[in-house]
Coordinates of C-alpha atoms and ligand atoms in Angstrom, one line a residue:
X1 CA -11.1 -16.7 -2.2
X2 CA -14.6 -18.0 -3.3
X3 CA -16.2 -16.0 -5.8
X4 CA -20.1 -14.9 -4.7
X5 CA -23.3 -16.2 -7.6
X6 CA -23.0 -13.2 -9.1
X7 CA -26.8 -12.0 -11.1
X8 CA -26.4 -8.7 -13.1
X9 CA -28.8 -6.8 -14.7
X10 CA -31.5 -4.5 -14.5
X11 CA -34.7 -5.4 -13.1
X12 CA -32.5 -8.6 -11.4
X13 CA -33.3 -7.9 -7.7
X14 CA -37.0 -9.4 -8.1
X15 CA -34.6 -12.6 -7.7
X16 CA -33.9 -11.7 -4.5
X17 CA -36.6 -13.8 -3.0
X18 CA -35.9 -17.3 -4.4
X19 CA -32.1 -16.6 -3.8
X20 CA -32.6 -15.9 -0.1
X21 CA -35.3 -18.9 0.0
X22 CA -32.4 -21.1 -1.0
X23 CA -30.0 -20.2 1.6
X24 CA -32.4 -19.9 4.8
X25 CA -35.5 -19.1 6.1
X26 CA -35.8 -15.6 8.3
X27 CA -34.0 -12.9 6.7
X28 CA -32.5 -9.7 8.8
X29 CA -32.9 -7.3 6.0
X30 CA -29.7 -4.5 6.5
X31 CA -29.9 -0.9 5.2
X32 CA -29.0 2.7 5.9
X33 CA -30.7 5.7 7.2
X34 CA -33.8 5.8 4.7
X35 CA -33.0 6.2 1.1
X36 CA -34.3 2.7 0.3
X37 CA -37.4 3.1 1.9
X38 CA -37.9 6.7 0.4
X39 CA -37.3 5.5 -2.7
X40 CA -39.8 3.0 -3.1
X41 CA -37.0 -0.4 -2.9
X42 CA -37.8 -1.1 0.6
X43 CA -41.3 -2.2 0.5
X44 CA -40.9 -4.3 -2.9
X45 CA -37.5 -5.7 -1.3
X46 CA -39.5 -7.0 1.9
X47 CA -42.7 -8.0 -0.1
X48 CA -40.5 -10.1 -2.8
X49 CA -39.0 -11.9 0.3
X50 CA -42.5 -12.6 1.5
X51 CA -43.8 -14.1 -1.9
X52 CA -41.4 -16.8 -0.7
X53 CA -41.7 -17.5 2.3
X54 CA -38.9 -15.4 3.8
X55 CA -39.6 -14.0 7.5
X56 CA -38.1 -10.4 7.7
X57 CA -36.8 -8.6 9.9
X58 CA -35.5 -5.3 8.8
X59 CA -32.6 -3.5 10.4
X60 CA -32.4 0.1 9.0
X61 CA -29.4 3.3 9.6
X62 CA -26.4 2.1 8.3
X63 CA -24.4 5.0 9.1
X64 CA -21.3 5.9 6.4
X65 CA -18.3 5.0 8.0
X66 CA -19.5 2.9 10.3
X67 CA -19.2 2.0 13.7
X68 CA -18.7 -1.6 15.7
X69 CA -21.6 -0.9 17.8
X70 CA -23.6 -0.5 14.8
X71 CA -22.5 -3.7 13.6
X72 CA -23.0 -5.2 17.7
X73 CA -26.7 -3.7 17.7
X74 CA -27.7 -5.7 14.1
X75 CA -25.6 -9.2 15.0
X76 CA -28.5 -8.6 18.4
X77 CA -31.4 -7.7 16.3
X78 CA -29.9 -11.3 13.9
X79 CA -29.5 -13.7 16.8
X80 CA -33.2 -12.5 18.8
X81 CA -34.4 -13.2 15.7
X82 CA -33.4 -16.0 14.5
X83 CA -31.9 -15.0 11.3
X84 CA -30.5 -17.7 9.2
X85 CA -29.4 -15.3 6.0
X86 CA -28.9 -11.3 5.6
X87 CA -29.8 -9.5 3.0
X88 CA -27.8 -6.7 2.9
X89 CA -29.2 -3.6 0.2
X90 CA -27.4 0.0 0.4
X91 CA -24.1 1.9 -0.5
X92 CA -20.7 0.2 0.9
X93 CA -21.9 1.0 4.8
X94 CA -24.8 -0.7 4.0
X95 CA -23.5 -3.8 2.6
X96 CA -20.0 -3.7 4.7
X97 CA -22.4 -4.0 7.9
X98 CA -24.1 -6.6 6.5
X99 CA -21.5 -8.9 5.6
X100 CA -20.2 -8.5 9.3
X101 CA -22.9 -9.2 10.8
X102 CA -23.6 -12.1 8.4
X103 CA -19.6 -13.2 9.6
X104 CA -20.0 -12.4 13.2
X105 CA -23.5 -14.0 13.5
X106 CA -22.1 -18.1 14.8
X107 CA -18.7 -16.1 16.0
X108 CA -18.5 -16.0 20.2
X109 CA -16.1 -12.7 20.5
X110 CA -17.3 -9.2 20.4
X111 CA -17.1 -7.5 17.1
X112 CA -14.1 -5.3 18.4
X113 CA -11.9 -8.7 18.4
X114 CA -12.7 -9.8 15.1
X115 CA -11.8 -5.5 14.3
X116 CA -8.9 -6.2 16.2
X117 CA -7.6 -8.8 14.4
X118 CA -9.1 -12.2 16.0
X119 CA -9.6 -14.9 13.6
X120 CA -13.3 -16.3 12.6
X121 CA -13.5 -19.4 13.2
X122 CA -17.7 -20.2 13.3
X123 CA -19.1 -20.9 9.8
X124 CA -21.1 -17.7 8.6
X125 CA -24.3 -16.6 8.6
X126 CA -25.0 -16.9 4.4
X127 CA -24.8 -13.1 2.9
X128 CA -26.6 -11.3 -0.2
X129 CA -25.4 -7.9 -1.2
X130 CA -27.4 -5.8 -3.1
X131 CA -25.5 -2.5 -4.3
X132 CA -27.3 1.0 -4.4
X133 CA -24.2 2.4 -5.7
X134 CA -21.7 2.2 -8.1
X135 CA -18.6 2.0 -6.3
X136 CA -16.8 0.3 -3.5
X137 CA -17.6 -3.6 -5.5
X138 CA -17.7 -4.5 -1.4
X139 CA -20.9 -7.1 -3.3
X140 CA -17.8 -9.3 -4.4
X141 CA -15.1 -8.9 -1.9
X142 CA -13.4 -10.6 1.6
X143 CA -13.7 -7.3 3.5
X144 CA -15.7 -5.1 5.4
X145 CA -14.3 -2.0 6.6
X146 CA -15.6 -1.2 9.9
X147 CA -14.5 2.4 11.9
X148 CA -13.1 2.0 15.8
X149 CA -14.1 5.7 16.6
X150 CA -12.8 5.4 20.3
X151 CA -9.2 4.4 19.6
X152 CA -9.5 6.7 16.4
X153 CA -9.1 3.1 13.8
X154 CA -10.4 2.8 10.2
X155 CA -9.7 -1.2 9.7
X156 CA -11.3 -4.3 7.9
X157 CA -13.3 -7.6 9.3
X158 CA -11.5 -10.1 6.7
X159 CA -12.0 -13.7 6.0
X160 CA -13.8 -16.3 3.2
X161 CA -17.6 -15.9 5.5
X162 CA -17.1 -11.8 4.9
X163 CA -17.8 -13.0 1.1
X164 CA -21.3 -12.8 0.4
X165 CA -23.0 -16.1 -1.3
X166 CA -24.8 -14.0 -4.2
X167 CA -23.4 -10.7 -4.9
X168 CA -27.3 -9.0 -7.0
X169 CA -25.9 -6.1 -8.2
X170 CA -29.0 -4.9 -10.4
X171 CA -28.7 -1.2 -12.0
X172 CA -31.9 -0.3 -11.3
X173 CA -31.4 0.4 -8.0
X174 CA -28.9 3.4 -8.6
X175 CA -30.9 5.5 -10.2
X176 CA -32.4 7.5 -6.8
X177 CA -28.4 8.0 -6.1
X178 CA -27.7 11.5 -6.0
X179 CA -25.2 13.5 -8.2
X180 CA -22.1 13.9 -5.2
X181 CA -23.0 9.8 -4.0
X182 CA -22.2 8.8 -7.9
X183 CA -19.0 11.0 -8.1
X184 CA -17.5 10.1 -5.7
X185 CA -18.7 6.2 -5.3
X186 CA -17.8 6.5 -9.6
X187 CA -14.2 7.5 -8.5
X188 CA -13.7 4.3 -5.9
X189 CA -14.8 2.6 -9.1
X190 CA -11.7 3.7 -11.4
X191 CA -9.3 4.8 -8.5
X192 CA -10.1 0.4 -8.2
X193 CA -10.1 -0.4 -11.6
X194 CA -6.6 1.4 -12.5
X195 CA -5.1 0.7 -8.6
X196 CA -6.2 -3.0 -9.5
X197 CA -4.3 -2.7 -12.8
X198 CA -0.8 -1.1 -11.9
X199 CA -0.6 -3.5 -9.3
X200 CA 2.3 -5.5 -8.3
X201 CA 0.0 -8.4 -7.8
X202 CA -2.1 -7.8 -11.4
X203 CA -2.1 -10.5 -13.4
X204 CA -3.5 -11.2 -17.2
X205 CA -7.0 -12.2 -16.3
X206 CA -7.1 -9.0 -13.5
X207 CA -5.8 -7.0 -16.6
X208 CA -8.7 -8.2 -18.3
X209 CA -11.2 -7.7 -16.0
X210 CA -9.8 -4.3 -15.1
X211 CA -9.5 -2.6 -18.4
X212 CA -12.8 -3.3 -19.1
X213 CA -14.0 -1.7 -15.6
X214 CA -11.8 0.8 -16.9
X215 CA -13.4 1.7 -20.3
X216 CA -17.3 1.5 -18.6
X217 CA -16.5 3.8 -16.1
X218 CA -15.0 6.2 -17.3
X219 CA -17.3 6.6 -20.7
X220 CA -20.1 7.2 -18.3
X221 CA -19.3 8.7 -15.1
X222 CA -19.9 12.2 -16.6
X223 CA -23.5 11.5 -17.5
X224 CA -24.7 9.2 -14.5
X225 CA -23.2 12.4 -12.4
X226 CA -25.4 14.5 -14.7
X227 CA -28.3 12.9 -15.3
X228 CA -28.9 9.9 -13.0
X229 CA -31.8 8.8 -14.3
X230 CA -30.1 7.9 -17.6
X231 CA -30.3 3.8 -17.2
X232 CA -27.3 2.6 -19.8
X233 CA -24.7 5.2 -18.2
X234 CA -26.2 3.7 -14.9
X235 CA -25.9 -0.1 -16.0
X236 CA -21.9 0.7 -17.4
X237 CA -21.0 1.9 -14.3
X238 CA -22.7 -0.8 -12.4
X239 CA -19.9 -3.0 -14.6
X240 CA -17.9 -1.4 -14.3
X241 CA -18.0 -1.0 -10.7
X242 CA -18.1 -4.6 -10.8
X243 CA -15.1 -5.7 -12.7
X244 CA -12.8 -3.8 -10.9
X245 CA -13.9 -5.3 -7.7
X246 CA -13.5 -8.7 -9.2
X247 CA -10.6 -7.7 -10.1
X248 CA -8.7 -6.4 -7.0
X249 CA -9.9 -9.2 -4.9
X250 CA -7.4 -11.3 -6.4
X251 CA -4.7 -8.2 -8.3
X252 CA -5.4 -5.9 -4.8
X253 CA -4.8 -2.8 -4.8
X254 CA -1.8 0.3 -4.4
X255 CA -1.5 3.7 -2.8
X256 CA -4.4 6.1 -2.6
X257 CA -6.0 3.1 -1.3
X258 CA -3.3 2.4 1.4
X259 CA -3.8 6.1 2.4
X260 CA -7.3 6.0 2.3
X261 CA -8.4 4.1 5.5
X262 CA -6.0 6.3 7.7
X263 CA -7.2 9.7 6.2
X264 CA -10.3 8.5 6.2
X265 CA -10.4 7.3 9.9
X266 CA -8.9 11.4 10.3
X267 CA -11.4 13.3 8.6
X268 CA -14.2 10.8 8.1
X269 CA -14.7 11.6 5.1
X270 CA -16.4 9.8 2.6
X271 CA -13.9 7.0 1.1
X272 CA -14.9 7.8 -2.9
X273 CA -13.6 11.4 -2.2
X274 CA -10.3 10.5 -0.7
X275 CA -9.8 8.1 -3.4
X276 CA -10.3 10.6 -6.0
X277 CA -8.9 12.9 -4.5
X278 CA -5.9 11.0 -4.3
X279 CA -6.0 9.4 -7.4
X280 CA -4.1 12.6 -9.2
X281 CA -1.3 13.0 -7.3
X282 CA -0.8 8.9 -6.8
X283 CA -0.8 9.0 -10.7
X284 CA 2.3 11.5 -11.0
X285 CA 3.8 10.0 -7.6
X286 CA 3.9 6.2 -9.7
X287 CA 4.4 8.1 -12.8
X288 CA 8.0 6.4 -13.7
X289 CA 7.2 2.8 -12.2
X290 CA 3.6 2.2 -13.9
X291 CA 4.1 4.6 -17.7
X292 CA 3.6 2.0 -19.6
X293 CA 0.4 0.8 -18.3
X294 CA -0.7 4.1 -18.1
X295 CA -0.1 5.2 -21.3
X296 CA -1.9 1.6 -22.2
X297 CA -5.0 2.8 -20.4
X298 CA -5.3 6.5 -21.8
X299 CA -4.9 5.1 -25.0
X300 CA -7.6 2.4 -24.3
X301 CA -9.8 4.8 -23.2
X302 CA -10.0 7.0 -25.8
X303 CA -8.1 10.3 -24.1
X304 CA -5.0 10.1 -26.7
X305 CA -3.4 8.1 -29.2
X306 CA 0.1 9.5 -28.6
X307 CA 2.5 6.7 -28.5
X308 CA 5.3 7.9 -26.8
X309 CA 4.5 6.1 -23.0
X310 CA 5.6 8.6 -21.0
X311 CA 3.8 11.6 -23.1
X312 CA 0.3 9.5 -23.2
X313 CA 0.5 8.3 -19.3
X314 CA 1.2 12.6 -18.3
X315 CA -2.7 12.8 -20.5
X316 CA -3.8 10.5 -18.4
X317 CA -3.1 12.4 -15.5
X318 CA -4.4 15.4 -16.7
X319 CA -7.5 13.1 -17.7
X320 CA -8.0 12.4 -14.5
X321 CA -7.3 15.9 -12.7
X322 CA -9.9 17.3 -15.2
X323 CA -12.5 14.1 -14.5
X324 CA -11.9 15.4 -10.6
X325 CA -12.2 19.1 -10.8
X326 CA -15.7 18.5 -12.8
X327 CA -17.2 16.5 -10.7
X328 CA -15.7 19.2 -7.2
X329 CA -14.1 16.1 -5.5
X330 CA -11.2 18.6 -4.4
X331 CA -7.6 18.7 -4.9
X332 CA -5.6 18.6 -2.0
X333 CA -5.6 17.1 1.7
X334 CA -6.3 20.4 3.5
X335 CA -9.9 20.5 1.6
X336 CA -10.9 17.1 3.9
X337 CA -9.6 19.1 6.4
X338 CA -6.5 16.8 6.7
X339 CA -4.2 18.8 8.7
X340 CA 0.0 19.4 9.0
X341 CA -0.5 17.0 12.6
X342 CA -2.6 14.0 11.1
X343 CA 0.4 13.8 9.0
X344 CA 2.8 11.9 11.0
X345 CA 0.4 9.4 12.4
X346 CA -0.6 8.6 8.6
X347 CA 2.8 6.7 7.4
X348 CA 2.8 3.8 9.4
X349 CA -0.8 2.4 8.4
X350 CA -0.2 3.5 5.7
X351 CA 3.3 1.8 4.1
X352 CA 1.9 -1.7 6.6
X353 CA -1.2 -1.6 4.0
X354 CA -1.2 -4.3 2.3
X355 CA -2.7 -1.6 -0.9
X356 CA 0.5 0.2 -0.6
X357 CA 2.4 -2.7 -0.2
X358 CA 1.0 -3.3 -4.0
X359 CA 2.0 -0.3 -5.6
X360 CA 4.0 -0.4 -8.0
X361 CA 6.6 2.0 -6.3
X362 CA 7.8 1.2 -3.2
X363 CA 6.4 3.1 -0.7
X364 CA 8.8 4.2 1.6
X365 CA 8.7 6.4 4.8
X366 CA 10.8 9.6 3.3
X367 CA 9.2 9.4 0.4
X368 CA 6.0 8.8 2.0
X369 CA 5.8 12.1 4.4
X370 CA 7.6 14.4 1.9
X371 CA 4.4 13.4 -0.6
X372 CA 1.9 13.9 1.8
X373 CA 3.3 17.6 2.6
X374 CA 3.5 18.0 -1.0
X375 CA -0.7 17.5 -1.3
X376 CA -1.8 18.9 2.1
Ligands
FE2_1 FE1 -11.8 1.9 -2.9

């Protein structure tokens, strides 16, 4: 899979006009429900694009856990305005919608058809992705997560064309993210880094990216949560999230992410909260299979200097439990409004997901059923 051109650092959003003008002349700017406008960044980004001769059409209003209908509406707007580049600015939802609009810009089928697995064979409209939260790392990955609310299915549209051409990761854009968003996105980033590290698809390159990601996120997540205006903490979170994304784009993830889609489809809860809540339970589930890597992570993060792997791995677990508690993530599936009746329907999609298939401990139907009932 190709990687996007990565532009990282405070102030780099000023390059959006220059980057867009290298890819086209008419931009569809995709964003969320108003926070970009309120923070003043929307106006600055539109004028930055204009300074480089870009015509701009704004598609605002992407909702959390975005629907296929939102992508369909955005794609109509792209076609009506004749846009030849998509600039997506926002959290994971806005970026995923922008990526899907670009990837399907020239595709003849309905968005529903591609969500159900039809291959995208037409060339994509190029995408520039600019995250305003530090968590999903969707700016560097080949999938766009969308919900088919009618069928109760949360799944990805995938393919080479879904990968942005350029990722502009400017920590300044994350300064106005509220604490809850910072907590949920941060737990997603941490989970992605740890699952990339312990994935059966990990290698020395993804380990280098994932461990660096873990250190950056772990060292800054509390500061970013309590003081969102701390630019150094925001820089660390942005970098950690990005590196985690670069790691898992190759290594894939684990059981937390295998469960995250079915739990999200059943409850509508934010992805990052689901990940943060599941992570300590999954560490416990995996501990015998991934003990050495959990122990190394614990020592790397300065949680312990304990030489015994079993003891060090358990200290990592305890550290994550305390972090989730401090960030008010919750502990049980019931707190996410999962009911006993939901559990049965989660087993098949979890086991068949690529994330679960890369979990360090094999995920079998009886083990998963027992695990889910335990954490309900
Ligand atoms: Fe995630």
